[in-house]
XYZ file of C-alpha atoms in Angstrom:
665
model
C -88.201 -51.908 173.050
C -87.727 -55.648 173.644
C -84.181 -57.568 171.981
C -85.214 -60.550 169.941
C -82.762 -63.205 171.624
C -83.912 -66.458 169.891
C -86.211 -66.918 166.693
C -88.006 -69.569 165.841
C -88.430 -69.549 162.072
C -91.836 -71.375 160.757
C -91.010 -72.437 157.339
C -88.746 -74.224 155.353
C -86.628 -74.619 152.577
C -85.108 -71.459 151.207
C -86.632 -68.902 153.175
C -85.813 -70.507 156.149
C -82.057 -70.352 155.107
C -82.613 -66.870 154.324
C -84.091 -65.593 157.686
C -81.786 -67.715 159.462
C -78.719 -66.217 157.581
C -79.895 -62.246 158.676
C -80.844 -63.705 161.987
C -77.678 -64.635 162.705
C -75.579 -61.798 161.607
C -77.814 -59.836 164.543
C -76.683 -62.295 166.944
C -80.261 -64.115 167.229
C -80.473 -67.672 167.823
C -82.182 -69.509 165.587
C -84.585 -72.487 165.996
C -85.897 -74.292 162.760
C -89.209 -76.951 162.972
C -89.020 -79.649 160.532
C -91.263 -82.469 159.468
C -90.396 -86.038 158.560
C -89.364 -85.261 154.870
C -87.218 -82.105 155.689
C -85.303 -84.040 158.555
C -82.340 -83.776 156.184
C -82.804 -80.426 154.713
C -80.326 -77.790 154.641
C -82.047 -75.190 156.603
C -82.240 -77.699 159.459
C -78.656 -77.975 159.636
C -78.079 -74.277 159.753
C -80.399 -73.784 162.576
C -78.618 -73.413 165.839
C -81.604 -75.840 167.242
C -84.538 -77.622 165.929
C -87.451 -78.961 166.705
C -89.419 -82.288 164.829
C -92.753 -81.788 163.994
C -93.819 -85.774 163.356
C -95.737 -86.239 160.036
C -94.999 -84.883 156.304
C -97.929 -83.443 155.287
C -98.277 -79.554 156.064
C -101.506 -79.759 157.826
C -100.032 -81.994 159.967
C -96.852 -79.911 160.579
C -96.187 -76.330 159.298
C -99.797 -75.443 159.320
C -100.057 -76.518 163.131
C -99.947 -73.508 165.186
C -99.940 -75.125 168.049
C -96.886 -77.263 167.402
C -95.071 -74.322 166.397
C -96.108 -72.669 169.464
C -94.872 -75.608 171.711
C -91.759 -75.659 170.106
C -91.045 -71.943 171.030
C -92.190 -72.479 174.160
C -89.670 -75.920 174.515
C -86.663 -73.882 173.113
C -87.123 -70.495 175.063
C -87.681 -68.551 171.565
C -89.221 -65.261 172.162
C -90.206 -64.426 168.389
C -91.438 -66.283 165.611
C -90.695 -65.435 161.991
C -93.620 -67.345 159.747
C -91.699 -66.788 156.228
C -94.422 -66.677 153.736
C -97.212 -69.126 152.931
C -98.227 -71.391 155.671
C -99.106 -69.282 158.873
C -97.558 -66.024 157.394
C -101.331 -64.321 156.736
C -103.028 -65.833 159.408
C -104.625 -63.357 162.000
C -105.563 -66.355 164.147
C -101.864 -67.865 164.521
C -100.792 -64.276 165.182
C -103.007 -63.638 168.189
C -102.044 -66.747 169.456
C -98.689 -65.780 169.194
C -99.004 -62.376 171.204
C -101.755 -64.195 173.908
C -98.263 -66.797 174.579
C -95.934 -63.885 174.711
C -94.033 -64.183 171.717
C -93.470 -61.744 169.047
C -94.927 -62.118 165.482
C -92.399 -61.187 162.945
C -95.361 -59.776 160.893
C -98.134 -56.929 160.718
C -100.891 -56.981 163.381
C -103.528 -59.300 163.327
C -106.065 -56.395 162.533
C -104.271 -55.735 159.254
C -104.234 -59.239 158.465
C -107.857 -59.749 158.707
C -108.726 -56.319 157.086
C -107.061 -58.250 153.590
C -109.170 -61.438 154.189
C -112.205 -60.618 152.044
C -111.666 -58.984 148.714
C -115.121 -57.089 149.109
C -114.265 -55.273 152.432
C -110.262 -54.861 150.922
C -111.558 -53.065 147.895
C -113.838 -50.761 150.532
C -111.170 -49.846 152.672
C -108.887 -48.987 149.893
C -111.448 -46.903 147.739
C -111.889 -44.966 151.151
C -108.173 -44.422 151.415
C -107.959 -42.937 147.877
C -106.424 -45.931 146.294
C -107.535 -46.768 142.856
C -109.844 -49.713 142.484
C -111.448 -51.172 139.540
C -114.881 -50.238 139.380
C -117.289 -53.180 141.109
C -120.663 -54.501 141.888
C -121.479 -57.406 145.029
C -123.998 -60.008 144.773
C -124.682 -61.520 147.987
C -125.141 -65.224 148.236
C -128.901 -65.247 149.004
C -129.938 -62.160 146.561
C -132.044 -62.780 143.887
C -130.914 -61.814 140.214
C -132.644 -60.045 137.968
C -130.893 -60.263 134.146
C -131.608 -57.382 132.810
C -131.016 -55.158 135.697
C -127.755 -56.463 136.292
C -126.560 -56.506 132.529
C -127.635 -52.546 132.924
C -125.842 -52.176 135.939
C -122.609 -53.675 134.428
C -122.915 -51.634 130.882
C -123.358 -48.145 133.357
C -120.768 -49.072 136.006
C -118.200 -51.192 134.847
C -118.474 -51.950 130.929
C -116.690 -55.325 129.574
C -115.250 -57.460 129.516
C -116.218 -57.948 133.360
C -114.754 -60.666 135.600
C -116.730 -62.323 138.065
C -115.045 -63.782 141.130
C -116.050 -65.714 144.305
C -115.791 -62.967 147.220
C -114.152 -65.644 149.605
C -111.433 -68.160 148.714
C -108.993 -68.042 146.078
C -107.323 -70.380 143.589
C -109.080 -69.377 140.398
C -112.306 -71.405 141.921
C -115.844 -69.703 140.484
C -113.795 -67.010 138.294
C -115.222 -66.583 134.909
C -114.675 -63.658 132.562
C -117.551 -61.981 130.639
C -117.094 -60.453 127.510
C -120.833 -59.725 126.167
C -124.089 -59.033 128.106
C -125.851 -62.272 126.953
C -123.135 -64.420 128.989
C -123.639 -62.372 131.852
C -125.947 -64.055 134.015
C -124.969 -67.840 133.279
C -121.426 -67.082 134.483
C -122.559 -65.145 137.540
C -124.844 -68.198 138.709
C -122.380 -70.610 137.834
C -119.615 -68.795 139.758
C -121.950 -68.428 142.949
C -122.878 -72.494 142.793
C -118.969 -72.969 142.386
C -118.523 -70.618 145.170
C -120.928 -72.147 147.800
C -119.339 -75.957 147.117
C -115.723 -74.838 147.424
C -115.724 -71.993 150.109
C -119.629 -72.293 151.511
C -120.632 -68.478 150.665
C -122.283 -67.844 147.150
C -120.901 -64.168 147.122
C -119.537 -62.835 144.215
C -118.226 -59.514 142.908
C -117.856 -58.348 139.474
C -115.178 -55.882 138.005
C -113.707 -54.874 135.292
C -111.238 -57.064 133.825
C -108.055 -56.168 132.023
C -106.801 -58.184 128.821
C -103.141 -59.104 129.959
C -102.368 -56.379 131.704
C -98.872 -55.803 133.760
C -98.834 -57.315 137.120
C -97.101 -54.547 139.258
C -96.692 -54.284 143.185
C -94.556 -52.025 145.528
C -92.805 -52.707 149.030
C -93.898 -51.219 151.689
C -92.177 -51.134 155.350
C -93.998 -49.355 158.158
C -92.647 -49.061 161.978
C -94.282 -48.923 165.335
C -93.935 -45.021 165.289
C -96.475 -44.527 162.417
C -93.949 -44.044 159.484
C -94.617 -45.910 156.441
C -92.571 -45.815 153.496
C -92.112 -47.085 149.902
C -89.161 -49.077 148.273
C -90.011 -49.139 144.643
C -91.718 -51.176 142.469
C -91.379 -54.834 140.938
C -92.418 -56.132 137.718
C -94.188 -59.510 138.268
C -96.140 -59.847 134.707
C -94.368 -63.443 133.668
C -96.439 -66.039 135.086
C -97.914 -69.212 134.452
C -100.936 -70.577 136.315
C -101.044 -67.264 137.772
C -97.702 -67.864 139.530
C -95.009 -65.597 139.082
C -92.158 -67.049 137.779
C -89.542 -64.106 137.003
C -89.728 -60.562 138.848
C -87.804 -57.604 138.648
C -87.040 -54.188 140.177
C -87.414 -51.652 139.083
C -90.675 -52.078 136.282
C -89.147 -51.156 132.812
C -92.120 -49.202 132.200
C -92.575 -47.025 135.296
C -91.130 -43.686 135.352
C -90.668 -41.129 137.939
C -93.907 -39.722 137.686
C -95.807 -43.118 137.492
C -93.518 -44.196 140.501
C -94.503 -41.545 142.788
C -98.259 -42.171 142.325
C -97.791 -46.108 142.664
C -95.554 -45.250 145.694
C -98.342 -43.051 147.323
C -101.314 -45.593 146.549
C -99.088 -48.420 147.989
C -98.457 -45.976 151.306
C -102.247 -44.896 151.827
C -102.998 -48.735 151.432
C -100.926 -49.693 154.387
C -101.929 -46.595 156.521
C -105.746 -47.389 156.137
C -104.839 -51.042 157.672
C -102.714 -49.652 160.228
C -99.406 -51.718 158.415
C -96.547 -52.605 160.708
C -93.386 -54.303 158.916
C -92.722 -55.485 155.539
C -95.893 -55.571 153.188
C -96.865 -55.607 149.396
C -99.486 -53.613 147.713
C -100.414 -55.221 144.491
C -102.031 -53.596 141.497
C -102.809 -54.404 137.966
C -101.843 -51.752 135.158
C -103.445 -51.165 131.651
C -101.658 -50.530 128.373
C -102.566 -46.718 129.123
C -100.683 -46.639 132.105
C -103.573 -46.757 134.582
C -103.359 -48.883 137.541
C -106.026 -50.366 139.960
C -105.919 -52.089 143.523
C -105.314 -55.489 143.614
C -104.512 -56.834 146.996
C -101.811 -56.344 150.008
C -99.860 -59.442 150.847
C -99.281 -59.035 154.348
C -95.933 -60.401 154.742
C -92.593 -61.279 153.084
C -92.560 -61.547 149.313
C -91.046 -64.623 147.748
C -89.340 -62.037 145.145
C -88.286 -59.347 147.825
C -84.000 -60.077 146.555
C -84.638 -57.849 143.783
C -85.878 -55.007 146.163
C -82.833 -55.741 148.384
C -80.648 -55.728 145.754
C -81.480 -52.305 143.971
C -81.689 -50.599 147.188
C -79.002 -52.404 149.467
C -81.502 -52.839 152.568
C -81.660 -56.365 154.192
C -85.408 -56.557 154.406
C -85.382 -59.459 157.011
C -83.240 -57.327 159.309
C -85.644 -54.607 159.234
C -88.082 -56.899 159.762
C -86.847 -58.093 162.948
C -86.008 -54.529 164.064
C -89.171 -53.492 163.498
C -90.758 -56.370 165.341
C -88.065 -54.790 168.392
C -89.984 -51.799 167.969
C -87.574 -49.820 166.810
C -87.877 -46.706 164.329
C -86.870 -47.615 160.436
C -83.216 -46.316 160.185
C -82.250 -43.258 157.973
C -81.037 -45.623 155.247
C -84.464 -47.220 154.535
C -86.158 -43.689 154.733
C -83.618 -42.292 152.198
C -83.390 -45.277 150.034
C -83.089 -44.864 146.338
C -82.576 -47.058 143.301
C -79.379 -48.581 142.057
C -79.378 -50.385 139.200
C -81.649 -53.003 138.092
C -82.319 -56.589 139.274
C -84.092 -59.736 138.090
C -84.847 -62.918 139.771
C -86.081 -66.215 138.310
C -87.628 -68.816 140.036
C -86.277 -72.582 139.489
C -89.145 -75.160 139.745
C -88.953 -79.003 139.806
C -91.630 -79.337 137.037
C -91.765 -80.540 133.553
C -92.364 -77.650 131.017
C -93.382 -79.982 128.508
C -96.033 -81.870 129.931
C -97.913 -78.545 131.204
C -95.562 -77.523 133.872
C -96.235 -81.011 135.907
C -94.288 -80.783 139.306
C -91.525 -83.422 139.300
C -89.933 -85.149 142.046
C -86.644 -86.777 142.693
C -83.336 -86.545 144.701
C -81.078 -83.632 143.924
C -77.885 -85.067 142.857
C -75.737 -81.594 142.058
C -76.475 -77.816 141.962
C -74.263 -75.487 141.201
C -74.515 -71.930 139.723
C -71.494 -70.069 138.606
C -70.240 -67.510 140.746
C -70.663 -64.483 137.977
C -70.364 -61.184 139.581
C -73.780 -59.604 140.432
C -75.332 -62.999 140.790
C -77.072 -64.191 144.081
C -78.416 -67.577 144.776
C -81.075 -68.453 147.492
C -81.899 -72.091 147.608
C -83.110 -74.571 149.847
C -81.431 -77.614 148.099
C -77.905 -79.179 147.822
C -76.286 -82.431 146.660
C -78.741 -85.197 148.305
C -81.705 -82.927 148.825
C -85.202 -85.176 148.300
C -87.881 -83.025 146.186
C -91.054 -84.849 147.340
C -94.780 -84.120 146.454
C -95.777 -82.657 149.811
C -94.546 -78.961 149.237
C -94.093 -76.514 146.862
C -91.513 -77.443 143.894
C -89.754 -74.452 143.730
C -86.070 -75.139 144.196
C -84.176 -71.832 144.504
C -84.097 -67.866 143.553
C -81.544 -67.030 141.329
C -80.853 -63.271 140.917
C -78.741 -61.120 138.947
C -77.987 -57.486 139.716
C -76.467 -54.680 136.974
C -76.230 -51.369 136.008
C -79.133 -51.600 133.584
C -81.613 -54.019 133.069
C -80.145 -55.593 130.278
C -76.792 -56.379 131.950
C -78.637 -58.162 134.561
C -80.790 -60.036 132.172
C -77.514 -61.049 130.160
C -75.755 -61.886 133.143
C -78.533 -64.201 134.524
C -79.126 -65.543 131.238
C -75.356 -66.818 131.479
C -75.283 -67.913 135.083
C -78.861 -69.815 134.215
C -77.319 -71.720 131.032
C -73.992 -72.479 133.011
C -75.816 -73.692 136.068
C -75.645 -77.741 136.396
C -78.391 -79.582 138.396
C -79.225 -83.057 138.188
C -81.301 -85.374 139.104
C -84.725 -83.725 138.796
C -86.679 -82.334 135.571
C -86.727 -78.148 136.174
C -87.900 -75.223 134.184
C -84.645 -73.821 133.685
C -84.598 -74.092 129.519
C -87.841 -72.102 129.475
C -86.435 -69.191 132.005
C -83.069 -68.699 129.875
C -85.564 -68.944 126.957
C -87.591 -66.026 128.048
C -84.434 -63.859 129.187
C -83.239 -64.110 125.926
C -86.479 -63.785 123.853
C -86.672 -60.237 121.843
C -90.116 -59.267 123.712
C -88.576 -59.610 127.049
C -85.365 -57.887 126.414
C -87.419 -55.123 125.030
C -89.400 -55.128 128.174
C -92.791 -55.843 126.438
C -94.493 -58.158 129.006
C -97.875 -58.373 130.473
C -99.580 -61.424 132.194
C -100.446 -62.988 128.920
C -96.775 -63.303 127.886
C -96.586 -67.030 128.528
C -100.124 -67.356 126.254
C -98.458 -65.305 123.096
C -95.461 -67.291 123.521
C -95.523 -71.554 123.269
C -93.473 -72.152 126.571
C -92.002 -75.572 124.963
C -90.781 -73.392 121.999
C -89.116 -70.696 124.384
C -87.705 -73.556 126.485
C -85.800 -74.970 123.129
C -85.454 -71.667 121.319
C -81.675 -71.684 122.520
C -81.080 -75.700 122.274
C -78.023 -75.895 119.558
C -78.898 -78.987 116.923
C -75.587 -80.250 118.010
C -76.758 -80.786 121.682
C -78.011 -84.299 121.243
C -75.450 -85.629 118.995
C -72.913 -84.335 120.430
C -73.981 -85.187 124.034
C -75.119 -88.753 123.408
C -71.617 -89.594 121.663
C -70.118 -87.875 125.025
C -72.161 -90.162 127.322
C -71.189 -93.388 125.220
C -67.665 -92.819 125.467
C -67.814 -91.777 129.034
C -69.954 -94.844 129.754
C -67.186 -96.849 127.963
C -63.982 -95.396 130.089
C -65.994 -96.402 133.124
C -66.595 -99.989 132.170
C -62.361 -99.905 130.913
C -61.731 -98.695 134.109
C -63.581 -100.916 135.950
C -62.386 -103.871 134.291
C -60.332 -106.651 136.360
C -59.196 -108.431 133.374
C -57.026 -107.291 130.559
C -57.075 -103.980 131.868
C -54.263 -102.467 129.831
C -55.894 -103.069 126.693
C -57.216 -99.852 125.173
C -61.088 -98.697 125.757
C -63.011 -100.495 123.090
C -60.526 -102.983 121.881
C -61.994 -105.866 119.564
C -60.550 -108.956 118.091
C -62.325 -107.581 114.703
C -61.330 -104.070 114.295
C -63.921 -102.810 112.148
C -66.755 -103.998 114.619
C -68.669 -101.230 116.365
C -69.679 -100.688 119.775
C -73.322 -99.583 120.186
C -75.687 -98.553 123.229
C -79.131 -97.190 123.593
C -80.149 -94.192 125.689
C -83.589 -92.747 126.235
C -83.585 -88.828 125.371
C -86.589 -86.791 126.404
C -89.044 -90.071 125.857
C -87.032 -90.692 122.515
C -85.120 -93.899 121.952
C -81.508 -92.992 120.447
C -78.854 -95.497 119.499
C -75.527 -94.596 119.537
C -72.932 -96.436 117.533
C -69.102 -96.021 117.920
C -65.831 -97.334 117.091
C -62.566 -95.468 118.164
C -59.143 -96.547 116.835
C -55.849 -95.045 116.499
C -56.238 -93.031 113.063
C -59.814 -93.886 113.213
C -62.868 -92.463 114.791
C -66.543 -92.934 113.848
C -69.924 -92.046 115.778
C -73.305 -92.437 114.643
C -76.286 -90.744 116.698
C -80.366 -92.230 115.588
C -78.264 -93.356 112.649
C -76.975 -89.971 111.487
C -72.923 -89.943 111.218
C -71.326 -87.289 112.911
C -68.655 -85.929 110.686
C -65.063 -84.924 111.497
C -65.262 -86.788 114.945
C -61.666 -86.864 117.073
C -61.707 -88.200 120.497
C -58.927 -86.272 122.399
C -59.852 -87.476 125.790
C -62.308 -89.453 127.498
C -62.789 -90.502 131.032
C -65.862 -91.304 133.039
C -66.568 -87.513 134.010
C -65.041 -85.818 131.101
C -64.874 -85.899 127.101
C -62.946 -83.766 125.500
C -64.665 -84.349 121.565
C -64.028 -82.765 118.240
C -67.144 -82.861 115.698
C -66.666 -81.345 112.139
C -63.903 -79.086 113.059
C -65.355 -77.917 116.497
C -63.850 -78.783 119.735
C -65.999 -79.022 122.760
C -65.378 -80.452 126.504
C -68.692 -82.226 127.877
C -68.665 -82.770 131.598
C -70.314 -85.830 132.743
C -71.995 -87.220 136.019
C -73.541 -90.510 136.024
C -75.888 -91.908 138.775
C -76.584 -95.276 137.932
C -77.832 -95.919 134.468
C -78.717 -92.153 134.076
C -75.991 -89.681 132.364
C -76.099 -85.688 132.953
C -74.145 -84.181 130.149
C -73.102 -80.305 130.346
C -70.908 -78.426 127.878
C -71.408 -74.878 126.275
C -74.114 -76.586 124.297
C -76.707 -76.811 127.463
C -77.358 -79.710 129.689
C -79.064 -83.156 128.595
C -80.040 -86.333 130.622
C -79.653 -89.709 129.107
C -81.194 -92.964 130.381
C -79.111 -95.968 129.418
C -81.124 -98.628 128.487
C -80.438 -102.509 129.090
C -79.750 -104.311 126.027
C -81.799 -107.165 127.334
C -85.035 -105.920 128.883
C -86.715 -108.415 131.418
C -89.566 -110.043 129.851
C -92.727 -108.848 131.028
C -91.636 -105.411 131.842
C -93.825 -103.410 129.580
C -97.380 -101.972 130.227
C -100.469 -103.123 128.572
C -101.117 -100.822 125.727
C -103.577 -97.866 126.814
C -102.475 -97.935 130.554
C -102.760 -94.362 132.130
C -99.507 -93.865 134.258
C -98.796 -91.695 137.566
C -97.047 -88.566 136.163
C -95.638 -88.400 139.701
C -96.135 -89.357 143.217
C -99.018 -88.235 144.898
C -102.187 -89.142 145.882
C -105.806 -90.196 144.485
C -108.348 -87.538 145.400
C -111.119 -88.589 143.001
C -112.068 -91.270 140.566
C -114.924 -89.952 138.625
C -115.449 -93.079 136.116
C -116.305 -96.484 136.946
C -115.076 -99.640 135.298
C -116.668 -100.841 132.071
C -117.764 -96.948 131.458
C -117.211 -95.404 127.980
C -115.386 -92.056 128.065
C -114.122 -89.426 125.171
C -110.628 -88.609 124.372
C -109.861 -86.116 126.935
C -112.066 -87.092 129.573
C -110.623 -87.156 133.225
C -110.243 -90.603 134.185
C -108.504 -89.749 137.585
C -107.415 -86.417 139.732
C -104.223 -86.589 141.482
C -102.972 -84.619 144.243
C -99.053 -83.477 144.509
C -97.241 -80.571 145.782
C -100.207 -78.835 146.807
C -102.104 -78.723 143.258
C -104.615 -81.196 141.821
C -103.712 -82.813 138.359
C -106.222 -84.654 136.054
C -105.110 -87.579 134.423
C -106.958 -87.891 130.930
C -108.204 -90.637 128.525
C -105.474 -90.428 125.819
C -108.390 -91.946 123.330
C -112.040 -92.668 123.223
C -112.941 -96.071 124.499
C -113.483 -98.379 127.465
C -112.226 -97.680 131.176
C -111.371 -101.579 131.367
C -109.313 -101.565 134.907
C -109.395 -99.108 137.362
C -106.158 -99.966 139.957
C -106.477 -97.236 142.762
C -108.942 -95.391 144.867
C -109.404 -92.348 146.385
C -107.130 -91.547 149.498
C -104.530 -94.144 147.979
C -100.791 -92.782 147.626
C -98.950 -94.078 144.140
C -95.508 -93.871 143.171
C -94.326 -92.528 139.797
C -95.248 -94.921 137.165
C -97.619 -96.551 138.783
C -100.722 -97.996 136.430
C -103.461 -96.273 137.666
C -106.104 -97.242 134.998
C -106.655 -98.734 131.749
C -108.356 -97.280 128.475
C -109.031 -99.499 125.560
C -109.682 -97.747 122.679
C -112.910 -98.652 120.725
C -112.544 -98.370 116.967
C -115.577 -96.576 115.346
């Protein structure tokens, strides 16, 4: 057995911080690697040493195995932990580590390779007795007889059927077929798309489960041949096939089903010679029958929920196994203690279709409630850019029961403070407090049945905007009074004409809202968007705190100001308000029909030409940001009168990309 003395973490953000925490507790020196964009990141400061990888894009930095290994050589690191994403499931990198005499904290390369092909993975699992969905493979050069294929699907699979590209992912080449008449067209279309995207037109067909549950099982294996499971996680709440809420254990898995899932997961691990931490993923229908989906050959984002119900440190176990040590007894005898739920806090605009958001994090805090854990890679001053995944933090709650954990997590999120970037926090709170979720009636179609925007607003009080707008206006007035160089002894808001109201206008979620107010001894008047607030009393007002009574209800509002932006937090929730200039500069408005960049990014495609007629909703440009492509569409039918950018060009938020002039019929 070899003892790891110095560990290089080939990752960034919250997972890098998470690995550093466990490694340092084991007296292991930690080395970080960082890109230009991450020079000021928290994980870099937390590491004992750090190596700069010049550049910003992942392909130039964190995905460069040669640079990672060179950093290990220069620092004398004897092991590399890849975290998740990036190089964590790269068999070639795992082999390169072995060739360089560096321990790869992960499974053997052969185990990673065995899961690279969906078809071969299913064959391996079926041979090991793991339940798999019935399927049919169509090779890239095979001729297709529509009638014969339809007969085979009806006999061997049944409808609905899912058509998928055998190589690659991201939904490319994926089709759902519900009737035999649509089968041939779907298969041929999937093959064409697979060839374009992956260079191989091989597809496979398997039974499609409508809105199944997504259940996964944590497995752990050591080099002595012991393979165990550490129970299941429910990961059914997803958007864009990306998990956003995970929990352990699943609310619908009883002891008998848990034993079946665990046995299948262990069989999967043994079939591929697994070592270390891995996850066997399954889909489960409403009848409780489950089927193999894939094995993730790495640590999962949602591993904290397993840690909280078992009391185990999975990163520590990874490092022990990498040293060649057997799994400790507390792993072999692990049990379930209570329930844990995790939410992924993303920088994204839910109302804009989960569009990733960028900006500077001005402040981030989560109330220290009992049972709440925060895994985060950001703090005040952190920059959220376009090059990496927009996840800011994972917030996890543990309690004796699922309902205890759910309620605690909802409260912790509702009272959290995160300023500077748009997040999905309101949606997460809305889900946690929603009736079906509370009852455990969830599946992968949850956010199809429930409107995300409505969920995000479901817990918003009608008083939020008027009270917070009034608080922001009063705080701004107090700040101006505090900064006054002359007549500073006069009361804030003093006027020669006592009846004259003060006023200011804020942009609140795209709407202009005017606040008019008059505060005098014995007289307080406030109106927001033309509606007078009833029974207003200002008990105190400072630049960062306003104690306000409206209609007999007293609330304290915390106000944080960054330039012209105000963040107001109270028991009602959070609101961001941008103060509008009283006298805008002439010519600062874009011409009608301007398509603006919804985020900083890079133009990857311009499928239209200047002068071209386009229909409403037609794609005018495609931007790439945060590892995803985003289409910018024509808001109306019209003529593309201007194209201001070209492929490969980087653009800032709000930049004019093109202009579409509406054509009247």
